[in-house]
Coordinates of C-alpha atoms in Angstrom, one line a residue:
X1 CA 108.5 86.2 76.3
X2 CA 106.8 88.0 79.0
X3 CA 105.2 85.8 81.7
X4 CA 101.2 85.9 82.1
X5 CA 101.3 88.4 84.8
X6 CA 105.2 89.7 84.6
X7 CA 104.4 93.1 83.0
X8 CA 102.5 94.3 86.2
X9 CA 105.2 92.9 88.7
X10 CA 107.7 95.4 87.2
X11 CA 105.4 98.5 87.8
X12 CA 103.0 98.0 90.4
X13 CA 103.6 99.4 93.8
X14 CA 100.2 99.1 95.5
X15 CA 98.9 95.6 94.1
X16 CA 96.4 93.5 95.3
X17 CA 96.0 90.0 94.7
X18 CA 93.4 87.5 93.3
X19 CA 91.4 85.3 95.9
X20 CA 89.8 81.8 96.0
X21 CA 86.2 81.7 94.8
X22 CA 83.8 82.3 97.6
X23 CA 81.7 79.2 98.2
X24 CA 77.9 80.0 97.9
X25 CA 76.2 80.1 101.4
X26 CA 74.2 77.3 102.1
X27 CA 70.8 77.2 103.3
X28 CA 71.0 78.2 107.1
X29 CA 70.4 75.1 109.5
X30 CA 67.4 75.0 111.5
X31 CA 67.7 76.8 114.8
X32 CA 67.8 74.8 117.9
X33 CA 64.9 75.2 120.3
X34 CA 67.3 76.8 122.7
X35 CA 70.8 78.0 122.3
X36 CA 73.0 76.4 124.9
X37 CA 76.6 76.6 125.0
X38 CA 78.8 75.5 128.1
X39 CA 79.7 78.2 130.4
X40 CA 83.3 77.1 130.6
X41 CA 84.5 75.4 127.3
X42 CA 87.9 73.3 127.5
X43 CA 90.9 75.7 126.8
X44 CA 92.2 75.4 123.7
X45 CA 95.3 77.1 123.8
X46 CA 98.5 74.8 123.4
X47 CA 102.3 74.9 123.5
X48 CA 102.1 75.3 119.4
X49 CA 100.0 78.5 119.6
X50 CA 101.3 80.4 122.6
X51 CA 104.2 79.6 124.8
X52 CA 105.7 77.7 122.1
X53 CA 105.3 80.3 119.6
X54 CA 108.5 80.9 117.4
X55 CA 110.5 83.8 118.9
X56 CA 110.3 85.4 115.5
X57 CA 106.5 85.6 115.8
X58 CA 106.6 87.1 119.2
X59 CA 109.4 89.7 118.1
X60 CA 107.1 90.9 115.1
X61 CA 104.1 91.0 117.1
X62 CA 106.0 93.2 119.3
X63 CA 107.4 95.5 116.7
X64 CA 104.3 95.7 114.6
X65 CA 101.4 95.9 117.1
X66 CA 103.3 97.5 119.9
X67 CA 103.1 94.7 122.4
X68 CA 105.1 93.5 125.2
X69 CA 106.4 89.8 125.2
X70 CA 103.5 89.0 128.0
X71 CA 101.0 91.0 125.9
X72 CA 101.8 89.1 122.7
X73 CA 101.8 85.6 124.2
X74 CA 98.2 86.4 125.9
X75 CA 97.0 87.8 122.2
X76 CA 97.9 84.4 121.1
X77 CA 96.3 82.5 123.7
X78 CA 93.1 84.8 123.6
X79 CA 92.7 84.4 119.9
X80 CA 93.0 80.7 119.9
X81 CA 90.3 80.2 122.7
X82 CA 88.1 82.8 121.1
X83 CA 88.0 81.1 117.7
X84 CA 86.5 78.0 119.5
X85 CA 83.9 79.6 121.6
X86 CA 83.0 81.6 118.6
X87 CA 82.3 78.5 116.8
X88 CA 80.4 76.9 119.4
X89 CA 77.9 79.9 119.5
X90 CA 77.7 80.0 115.8
X91 CA 76.6 76.2 115.9
X92 CA 74.1 77.0 118.8
X93 CA 72.6 80.3 117.3
X94 CA 71.9 79.2 113.9
X95 CA 70.5 81.4 111.4
X96 CA 70.5 84.4 114.2
X97 CA 74.2 84.2 114.1
X98 CA 75.6 87.6 112.5
X99 CA 79.3 87.2 112.9
X100 CA 82.2 87.4 115.7
X101 CA 85.2 89.2 116.3
X102 CA 87.9 89.9 118.9
X103 CA 89.4 93.3 119.9
X104 CA 91.5 94.9 122.5
X105 CA 95.3 94.9 122.8
X106 CA 95.6 91.4 123.6
X107 CA 92.4 90.3 121.8
X108 CA 90.7 89.7 125.2
X109 CA 87.4 90.6 124.1
X110 CA 85.2 88.4 121.9
X111 CA 82.1 90.0 120.5
X112 CA 79.3 87.8 118.8
X113 CA 76.5 89.3 116.8
X114 CA 73.0 88.1 116.8
X115 CA 69.5 89.1 115.4
X116 CA 67.9 88.2 118.8
X117 CA 68.3 89.9 121.9
X118 CA 67.0 86.6 123.8
X119 CA 70.6 85.3 123.1
X120 CA 72.6 87.6 125.1
X121 CA 72.5 85.2 128.0
X122 CA 73.7 82.4 126.1
X123 CA 76.5 84.6 124.7
X124 CA 77.4 86.0 127.9
X125 CA 77.7 82.6 129.3
X126 CA 80.5 81.6 126.9
X127 CA 82.5 84.7 127.6
X128 CA 81.6 87.0 124.9
X129 CA 79.8 90.3 124.5
X130 CA 76.8 90.6 122.6
X131 CA 75.8 92.9 119.5
X132 CA 72.2 92.9 118.4
X133 CA 72.1 93.7 114.9
X134 CA 69.5 93.7 112.0
X135 CA 70.9 91.3 109.9
X136 CA 72.0 87.7 109.9
X137 CA 75.3 86.5 108.5
X138 CA 73.3 84.3 105.8
X139 CA 71.6 87.4 104.4
X140 CA 75.0 89.5 104.3
X141 CA 76.8 86.5 102.7
X142 CA 73.9 86.0 100.2
X143 CA 74.0 89.9 99.4
X144 CA 77.9 89.5 98.8
X145 CA 77.1 86.6 96.6
X146 CA 74.9 88.4 94.1
X147 CA 77.9 91.1 93.9
X148 CA 80.1 88.2 93.2
X149 CA 77.8 86.9 90.5
X150 CA 77.4 90.5 88.9
X151 CA 81.0 91.2 88.7
X152 CA 81.4 88.9 85.9
X153 CA 79.0 91.2 83.8
X154 CA 79.7 94.5 85.3
X155 CA 83.0 96.7 85.2
X156 CA 83.8 97.1 88.8
X157 CA 87.7 98.6 88.5
X158 CA 86.4 101.6 90.3
X159 CA 84.5 99.7 92.8
X160 CA 87.2 97.0 93.4
X161 CA 86.6 95.8 96.9
X162 CA 83.3 94.4 98.7
X163 CA 83.2 92.2 101.6
X164 CA 80.8 91.3 104.6
X165 CA 81.7 93.2 107.7
X166 CA 80.2 91.7 110.9
X167 CA 81.4 94.8 113.0
X168 CA 79.0 97.1 110.9
X169 CA 76.5 94.5 110.1
X170 CA 76.8 95.4 106.3
X171 CA 78.2 94.1 103.0
X172 CA 80.8 97.2 102.5
X173 CA 81.8 98.3 99.0
X174 CA 84.9 100.2 98.6
X175 CA 85.0 102.5 95.5
X176 CA 87.2 105.1 94.0
X177 CA 84.2 106.8 92.3
X178 CA 80.6 106.4 94.2
X179 CA 78.9 106.2 91.2
X180 CA 80.8 103.1 90.2
X181 CA 79.4 101.4 93.4
X182 CA 76.1 102.5 92.4
X183 CA 76.2 100.9 89.0
X184 CA 77.2 97.5 90.7
X185 CA 74.7 97.5 93.1
X186 CA 71.9 98.4 90.9
X187 CA 72.9 95.6 88.4
X188 CA 73.0 93.1 91.2
X189 CA 69.8 94.3 92.8
X190 CA 71.1 94.2 96.2
X191 CA 68.9 95.4 99.3
X192 CA 70.6 98.8 100.2
X193 CA 69.9 98.3 103.5
X194 CA 72.4 95.6 103.7
X195 CA 75.1 97.8 102.2
X196 CA 77.7 100.5 103.3
X197 CA 79.8 102.4 100.7
X198 CA 83.4 103.6 101.6
X199 CA 85.3 106.1 99.6
X200 CA 88.9 105.0 98.8
X201 CA 91.7 106.8 97.1
X202 CA 93.6 103.8 95.9
X203 CA 92.7 100.7 93.9
X204 CA 94.0 97.3 94.2
X205 CA 96.2 95.7 91.6
X206 CA 97.9 92.5 91.5
X207 CA 101.4 91.9 93.3
X208 CA 103.4 90.3 90.5
X209 CA 106.4 88.9 91.4
X210 CA 110.7 74.8 100.0
X211 CA 110.4 77.3 102.8
X212 CA 107.4 79.6 102.9
X213 CA 108.5 83.1 102.2
X214 CA 111.7 82.3 100.1
X215 CA 111.7 83.5 96.6
X216 CA 111.2 81.5 93.6
X217 CA 111.6 82.5 89.9
X218 CA 109.5 81.9 86.8
X219 CA 111.1 83.3 83.4
X220 CA 112.0 86.7 84.4
X221 CA 109.5 87.0 87.2
X222 CA 109.9 86.5 90.9
X223 CA 107.3 85.3 93.4
X224 CA 107.4 83.8 97.0
X225 CA 106.7 80.2 98.2
X226 CA 103.5 80.0 100.3
X227 CA 103.4 76.6 102.2
X228 CA 105.0 73.2 101.7
X229 CA 102.6 70.7 100.7
X230 CA 102.3 66.7 99.6
X231 CA 100.1 64.8 97.4
X232 CA 100.8 61.3 98.0
X233 CA 104.5 60.7 96.9
X234 CA 104.9 64.1 95.2
X235 CA 105.9 67.3 97.1
X236 CA 105.9 70.9 96.3
X237 CA 104.2 74.3 97.6
X238 CA 101.5 76.3 97.2
X239 CA 101.4 80.0 96.1
X240 CA 99.4 82.6 94.2
X241 CA 97.8 81.8 90.7
X242 CA 98.9 84.9 89.2
X243 CA 102.5 83.9 89.7
X244 CA 102.5 81.3 86.8
X245 CA 100.3 79.0 84.7
X246 CA 100.2 75.3 84.5
X247 CA 103.3 73.9 82.8
X248 CA 105.7 76.9 83.7
X249 CA 109.0 76.0 85.1
X250 CA 110.4 77.2 88.1
X251 CA 113.6 77.9 89.9
X252 CA 114.4 78.3 93.4
X253 CA 115.8 81.1 95.3
X254 CA 119.2 80.0 94.3
X255 CA 118.3 79.8 90.6
X256 CA 118.6 76.2 90.7
X257 CA 115.9 74.2 88.6
X258 CA 112.9 73.7 91.1
X259 CA 110.0 72.2 89.4
X260 CA 106.9 73.6 87.5
X261 CA 103.3 74.6 88.1
X262 CA 100.9 71.7 88.1
X263 CA 97.7 73.8 88.3
X264 CA 97.0 77.5 88.4
X265 CA 93.7 79.8 88.6
X266 CA 93.6 83.6 88.2
X267 CA 91.3 85.3 88.2
X268 CA 88.1 84.2 90.2
X269 CA 90.6 82.3 92.5
X270 CA 94.3 83.2 93.1
X271 CA 95.6 79.6 93.8
X272 CA 98.4 77.6 92.3
X273 CA 100.5 74.5 93.3
X274 CA 104.1 73.8 92.2
X275 CA 105.5 70.3 92.1
X276 CA 109.3 70.3 93.2
X277 CA 111.8 67.8 91.5
X278 CA 113.8 65.4 93.5
X279 CA 116.6 67.9 94.4
X280 CA 114.2 70.0 96.8
X281 CA 112.5 68.8 99.7
X282 CA 109.3 70.2 101.2
X283 CA 109.6 71.4 105.0
X284 CA 107.0 72.5 107.6
X285 CA 108.4 75.8 107.9
X286 CA 108.1 79.5 107.0
X287 CA 110.9 82.1 106.9
X288 CA 110.5 84.2 109.7
X289 CA 112.2 87.2 111.4
X290 CA 115.9 87.2 110.9
X291 CA 115.6 84.2 108.5
X292 CA 114.5 82.0 111.8
X293 CA 112.3 79.3 111.0
X294 CA 108.6 79.4 112.0
X295 CA 106.9 75.7 112.3
X296 CA 103.7 75.2 110.7
X297 CA 101.4 72.9 112.8
X298 CA 97.9 73.3 111.1
X299 CA 95.7 75.6 109.0
X300 CA 92.8 76.8 111.5
X301 CA 91.5 80.0 110.2
X302 CA 92.0 82.8 112.3
X303 CA 89.0 85.3 113.5
X304 CA 88.5 88.7 112.2
X305 CA 90.6 91.0 114.4
X306 CA 93.3 88.2 115.0
X307 CA 96.9 88.8 114.3
X308 CA 98.5 87.5 111.5
X309 CA 102.3 87.6 110.0
X310 CA 103.5 87.5 106.5
X311 CA 106.7 86.4 105.0
X312 CA 107.6 87.3 101.6
X313 CA 110.8 87.5 99.4
X314 CA 110.8 91.3 99.1
X315 CA 110.1 92.6 102.6
X316 CA 110.5 89.6 104.7
X317 CA 108.5 89.4 107.9
X318 CA 105.9 91.7 109.0
X319 CA 102.8 91.5 111.0
X320 CA 99.2 92.9 111.3
X321 CA 95.7 91.9 111.9
X322 CA 92.9 90.2 110.1
X323 CA 90.2 92.7 109.0
X324 CA 87.8 90.8 106.9
X325 CA 87.2 87.2 105.4
X326 CA 85.5 86.5 102.0
X327 CA 86.5 89.8 100.4
X328 CA 85.9 90.3 96.6
X329 CA 88.6 92.5 94.7
X330 CA 88.4 93.3 91.0
X331 CA 91.7 93.6 89.2
X332 CA 92.1 94.6 85.6
X333 CA 92.4 91.1 85.0
X334 CA 89.0 90.2 86.4
X335 CA 87.4 89.7 89.9
X336 CA 88.9 87.3 92.4
X337 CA 86.5 86.2 95.4
X338 CA 87.0 84.6 98.9
X339 CA 90.3 86.7 99.8
X340 CA 91.0 87.7 103.5
X341 CA 91.8 91.2 103.9
X342 CA 94.5 92.3 106.5
X343 CA 96.6 95.2 107.8
X344 CA 100.0 93.6 106.9
X345 CA 102.2 95.4 104.3
X346 CA 103.5 93.9 101.4
X347 CA 105.3 94.9 97.8
X348 CA 106.0 93.2 94.4
X349 CA 107.7 89.9 94.6
X350 CA 106.1 89.3 98.0
X351 CA 103.2 87.5 95.9
X352 CA 102.2 84.1 96.9
X353 CA 104.1 84.2 100.2
X354 CA 103.0 82.9 103.6
X355 CA 100.4 84.2 106.2
X356 CA 100.6 82.7 109.4
X357 CA 98.7 83.3 112.7
X358 CA 100.6 81.7 115.6
X359 CA 101.6 78.3 114.1
X360 CA 98.4 78.2 111.8
X361 CA 98.9 78.5 108.0
X362 CA 96.2 81.1 106.7
X363 CA 97.1 82.0 103.2
X364 CA 99.3 83.1 100.3
X365 CA 99.9 86.8 99.4
X366 CA 97.5 87.7 96.6
X367 CA 98.1 91.6 96.5
X368 CA 97.3 95.0 98.1
X369 CA 97.9 98.6 98.2
X370 CA 100.5 100.7 99.9
X371 CA 103.9 99.4 100.7
X372 CA 106.0 98.8 103.8
X373 CA 107.2 102.2 104.4
X374 CA 103.9 103.9 104.7
X375 CA 101.8 101.0 105.4
X376 CA 98.8 99.3 103.6
X377 CA 96.2 96.8 103.0
X378 CA 96.7 93.4 101.7
X379 CA 94.8 90.3 100.7
X380 CA 95.5 86.8 100.9
X381 CA 94.0 83.6 99.3
X382 CA 93.2 81.3 101.9
X383 CA 95.1 78.2 102.1
X384 CA 92.4 75.7 103.0
X385 CA 90.6 76.3 99.8
X386 CA 93.7 75.6 97.9
X387 CA 94.5 72.4 99.7
X388 CA 90.7 71.2 99.1
X389 CA 90.8 72.3 95.4
X390 CA 93.9 70.5 94.4
X391 CA 93.8 67.7 96.7
X392 CA 97.0 68.7 98.6
X393 CA 98.1 68.1 102.4
X394 CA 99.7 70.7 104.2
X395 CA 103.3 69.7 105.3
X396 CA 103.4 70.2 109.2
X397 CA 105.9 69.5 111.8
X398 CA 103.6 67.1 113.5
X399 CA 104.6 63.3 113.2
X400 CA 102.6 61.1 111.0
X401 CA 100.7 59.2 113.7
X402 CA 98.1 57.7 111.4
X403 CA 94.2 57.8 111.9
X404 CA 93.8 56.9 115.7
X405 CA 90.0 56.7 115.2
X406 CA 87.9 53.5 114.5
X407 CA 85.2 53.6 112.2
X408 CA 83.7 57.0 111.2
X409 CA 83.5 59.6 108.6
X410 CA 86.3 61.9 109.8
X411 CA 89.6 61.6 107.6
X412 CA 92.9 63.1 107.8
X413 CA 94.0 65.6 105.0
X414 CA 90.1 66.3 104.5
X415 CA 89.4 70.3 104.5
X416 CA 86.3 70.8 107.1
X417 CA 84.2 74.0 107.5
X418 CA 82.4 75.5 110.4
X419 CA 79.1 73.2 111.0
X420 CA 80.3 70.1 109.3
X421 CA 79.4 67.1 110.7
X422 CA 81.4 63.7 111.1
X423 CA 81.4 60.4 113.1
X424 CA 84.7 59.5 114.8
X425 CA 85.3 56.6 117.3
X426 CA 81.5 55.9 117.6
X427 CA 80.5 59.6 118.4
X428 CA 79.0 62.4 116.3
X429 CA 80.9 65.8 116.3
X430 CA 80.4 69.2 114.5
X431 CA 83.3 71.4 113.2
X432 CA 83.9 74.7 115.0
X433 CA 86.7 76.3 113.1
X434 CA 87.7 75.8 109.2
X435 CA 90.9 73.7 109.1
X436 CA 92.6 70.6 107.3
X437 CA 92.3 67.6 109.5
X438 CA 95.8 66.4 110.6
X439 CA 96.9 62.8 111.0
X440 CA 96.5 61.6 114.6
X441 CA 94.4 64.6 115.7
X442 CA 91.0 63.3 115.5
X443 CA 88.0 65.1 117.0
X444 CA 88.2 63.7 120.4
X445 CA 91.7 65.0 120.8
X446 CA 90.9 68.4 119.3
X447 CA 88.4 70.4 121.5
X448 CA 89.1 73.6 119.8
X449 CA 88.1 72.1 116.4
X450 CA 85.4 69.7 117.3
X451 CA 82.4 69.5 119.7
X452 CA 80.0 66.5 120.3
X453 CA 77.0 66.8 118.0

């Protein structure tokens, strides 16, 4: 009996995977009377993300991005630093904020977009360049949400990809036929001033095929492990939803009985988790260059423009950059929302495999177009929504130090988004970057993730 999506696994070469459901944009917080950000914020780089990066990460960055060893290390440091600065500026600018991205060979330039030119001094003081644009991020996200809702009622196979692009200050719709994009836009009633349509030749399809990147098997199909997770005393891993249905049995790379799917969603989202049996042990590792272990230390989301590497059971270890977050893609099976678009290559069988930026888990392979010979575009289901959806905790290499805070609302294991507010050890904090809180790493000890509210 064919697996739920096994047929496409045998034939697809330019597949795209499903994504997590995009969270509707909430009401923008009231703008502060005057946007202020410390001119010099604490450095957020650390051994886990920069000088302590696994050799496989540096090797692949040198190979795939054409960097020297020094440039690769500098890029990781700059990306980590830029993420925190962008988070502070987003909190400071409120509804005027229109997105951020890094650029340059070593990601040395952070650009922050705003709808108000008077914010330029604040942005410059934070060490970033200013782009004054017409539309705030909230307006673009609202327009994209209309397309997401309409995709459930309108065929979008010929206009299969759309996303908010801060660099062009638009909602970009990719279409193999321009008329198809027009049909979707008309049906959704989206303001055309917010939209940019791009002609593409390839249409995404799904990639059908306890260390991240290792193979596992479902019936006659094969996929890849994403990241090890725990749920109380249970352990297992996350992967792509299109790899299997709840109850499906799995075997490992060695064909030994491994476990079964506990939950799976596809389309709409492309997320699943597999509980492993007692013969398997969850580890905080991803299979890197040459089979070397890359240790996972957290799940802080990387900015647009940041480097990211992927591990999969078909093509191994490859790197590229993040192009967009919260991308929607329509497959023959339906639309998937909330994916991250990257320049990393992938092929069938890589589905479900790990995306990691520095030492931070990013997501699981959903699909893409092209291959690892000619290159291509891939999409991953971000890992934080998976952890939140299924109540899972990412397995990391950090020792469990327990909750070091006193009374407060912050909690280890909870997934936080930019702007979330918590109390910890008698103080209030606002989240700077999306992540799952790690035990023993409270807000007061994590200036890259939290700022005093």
